[in-house]
Amino acid sequence: AGGEQQQKQGKERKTSHEPIHARHCMSNRVCGQLVLSVGALDGLVEQLPNPAHRRTPLRRFTTRGRKLFAEIDVRWTTHAREVERAFAVVELDTTLHVLQTLSEPRCFRGCMSCQ
């Protein structure tokens, strides 16, 4: 089953970056579904048939959605560069280390198998 899932993920990556983005940015499936539904209502996202799964359509940006995403991307990149200049490299490295450590699964019962 794991090999099939990796194959499906590989196919998604070849056809579109949107599935990767959704998988990494959404906190859960329901939240992601809501964002996609609103995007479809606003004409930013369109649904396509998914040959690999009948009940889960593929989605992609419409022309309008790609244009808006590109505009947001430019603004966000500009903002990120301004924030980057406000901090020393060592501060950003420390922040990254802390966030990565916090995101690692942990056992809070103190057992040795999780360490």
PDB file of C-alpha atoms in Angstrom, residues 37-110:
ATOM      1  CA  SER A  37     -14.546  25.198  -1.814  1.00  0.00           C
ATOM      2  CA  VAL A  38     -14.353  28.941  -1.170  1.00  0.00           C
ATOM      3  CA  GLY A  39     -11.682  29.243  -3.875  1.00  0.00           C
ATOM      4  CA  ALA A  40     -14.003  27.451  -6.315  1.00  0.00           C
ATOM      5  CA  LEU A  41     -16.902  29.756  -5.427  1.00  0.00           C
ATOM      6  CA  ASP A  42     -14.656  32.764  -6.039  1.00  0.00           C
ATOM      7  CA  GLY A  43     -13.505  31.366  -9.390  1.00  0.00           C
ATOM      8  CA  LEU A  44      -9.911  30.850  -8.234  1.00  0.00           C
ATOM      9  CA  VAL A  45      -9.846  27.030  -8.286  1.00  0.00           C
ATOM     10  CA  GLU A  46     -11.418  24.494 -10.617  1.00  0.00           C
ATOM     11  CA  GLN A  47     -12.170  20.803 -10.114  1.00  0.00           C
ATOM     12  CA  LEU A  48     -11.044  18.106 -12.525  1.00  0.00           C
ATOM     13  CA  PRO A  49     -11.857  14.394 -12.623  1.00  0.00           C
ATOM     14  CA  ASN A  50      -9.330  12.274 -10.753  1.00  0.00           C
ATOM     15  CA  PRO A  51      -8.706   8.977 -12.562  1.00  0.00           C
ATOM     16  CA  ALA A  52      -7.021   7.592  -9.431  1.00  0.00           C
ATOM     17  CA  HIS A  53      -9.949   8.324  -7.090  1.00  0.00           C
ATOM     18  CA  ARG A  54     -13.555   8.945  -8.161  1.00  0.00           C
ATOM     19  CA  ARG A  55     -14.666  10.745  -4.986  1.00  0.00           C
ATOM     20  CA  THR A  56     -11.634  13.039  -4.681  1.00  0.00           C
ATOM     21  CA  PRO A  57     -11.360  15.440  -7.606  1.00  0.00           C
ATOM     22  CA  LEU A  58      -8.101  17.039  -8.613  1.00  0.00           C
ATOM     23  CA  ARG A  59      -7.974  20.791  -8.287  1.00  0.00           C
ATOM     24  CA  ARG A  60      -5.934  23.484  -9.961  1.00  0.00           C
ATOM     25  CA  PHE A  61      -5.847  27.248 -10.086  1.00  0.00           C
ATOM     26  CA  THR A  62      -7.864  28.966 -12.771  1.00  0.00           C
ATOM     27  CA  THR A  63      -6.144  31.695 -14.793  1.00  0.00           C
ATOM     28  CA  ARG A  64      -7.557  34.246 -12.356  1.00  0.00           C
ATOM     29  CA  GLY A  65      -6.384  32.140  -9.395  1.00  0.00           C
ATOM     30  CA  ARG A  66      -2.829  31.825 -10.786  1.00  0.00           C
ATOM     31  CA  LYS A  67      -2.670  35.589 -11.320  1.00  0.00           C
ATOM     32  CA  LEU A  68      -3.862  36.334  -7.789  1.00  0.00           C
ATOM     33  CA  PHE A  69      -1.522  33.720  -6.288  1.00  0.00           C
ATOM     34  CA  ALA A  70       1.421  35.273  -8.180  1.00  0.00           C
ATOM     35  CA  GLU A  71       0.533  38.722  -6.813  1.00  0.00           C
ATOM     36  CA  ILE A  72       0.288  37.373  -3.264  1.00  0.00           C
ATOM     37  CA  ASP A  73       3.560  35.495  -3.712  1.00  0.00           C
ATOM     38  CA  VAL A  74       5.387  38.711  -4.693  1.00  0.00           C
ATOM     39  CA  ARG A  75       3.960  40.555  -1.680  1.00  0.00           C
ATOM     40  CA  TRP A  76       4.795  37.704   0.700  1.00  0.00           C
ATOM     41  CA  THR A  77       8.341  37.359  -0.653  1.00  0.00           C
ATOM     42  CA  THR A  78       8.890  41.096  -0.171  1.00  0.00           C
ATOM     43  CA  HIS A  79       7.542  40.887   3.377  1.00  0.00           C
ATOM     44  CA  ALA A  80       9.677  37.820   4.192  1.00  0.00           C
ATOM     45  CA  ARG A  81      12.828  39.586   2.984  1.00  0.00           C
ATOM     46  CA  GLU A  82      12.032  42.611   5.166  1.00  0.00           C
ATOM     47  CA  VAL A  83      11.520  40.362   8.191  1.00  0.00           C
ATOM     48  CA  GLU A  84      14.722  38.495   7.379  1.00  0.00           C
ATOM     49  CA  ARG A  85      16.723  41.746   7.478  1.00  0.00           C
ATOM     50  CA  ALA A  86      15.344  42.481  10.965  1.00  0.00           C
ATOM     51  CA  PHE A  87      17.041  39.399  12.480  1.00  0.00           C
ATOM     52  CA  ALA A  88      20.573  38.063  12.680  1.00  0.00           C
ATOM     53  CA  VAL A  89      21.263  34.719  11.000  1.00  0.00           C
ATOM     54  CA  VAL A  90      21.951  33.073  14.366  1.00  0.00           C
ATOM     55  CA  GLU A  91      18.516  34.191  15.632  1.00  0.00           C
ATOM     56  CA  LEU A  92      16.790  32.685  12.600  1.00  0.00           C
ATOM     57  CA  ASP A  93      18.806  29.460  12.936  1.00  0.00           C
ATOM     58  CA  THR A  94      17.816  29.193  16.606  1.00  0.00           C
ATOM     59  CA  THR A  95      14.150  29.823  15.774  1.00  0.00           C
ATOM     60  CA  LEU A  96      14.221  27.159  13.062  1.00  0.00           C
ATOM     61  CA  HIS A  97      15.820  24.659  15.446  1.00  0.00           C
ATOM     62  CA  VAL A  98      13.195  25.349  18.142  1.00  0.00           C
ATOM     63  CA  LEU A  99      10.283  25.026  15.684  1.00  0.00           C
ATOM     64  CA  GLN A 100      11.666  21.787  14.237  1.00  0.00           C
ATOM     65  CA  THR A 101      12.147  20.376  17.723  1.00  0.00           C
ATOM     66  CA  LEU A 102       8.609  21.347  18.729  1.00  0.00           C
ATOM     67  CA  SER A 103       7.168  19.658  15.639  1.00  0.00           C
ATOM     68  CA  GLU A 104       8.859  16.306  16.375  1.00  0.00           C
ATOM     69  CA  PRO A 105       6.571  13.677  17.880  1.00  0.00           C
ATOM     70  CA  ARG A 106       7.243  13.251  21.596  1.00  0.00           C
ATOM     71  CA  CYS A 107       6.101  10.919  24.299  1.00  0.00           C
ATOM     72  CA  PHE A 108       5.303  12.856  27.459  1.00  0.00           C
ATOM     73  CA  ARG A 109       5.162   9.820  29.729  1.00  0.00           C
ATOM     74  CA  GLY A 110       8.940   9.717  30.053  1.00  0.00           C
TER      75      GLY A 110
END
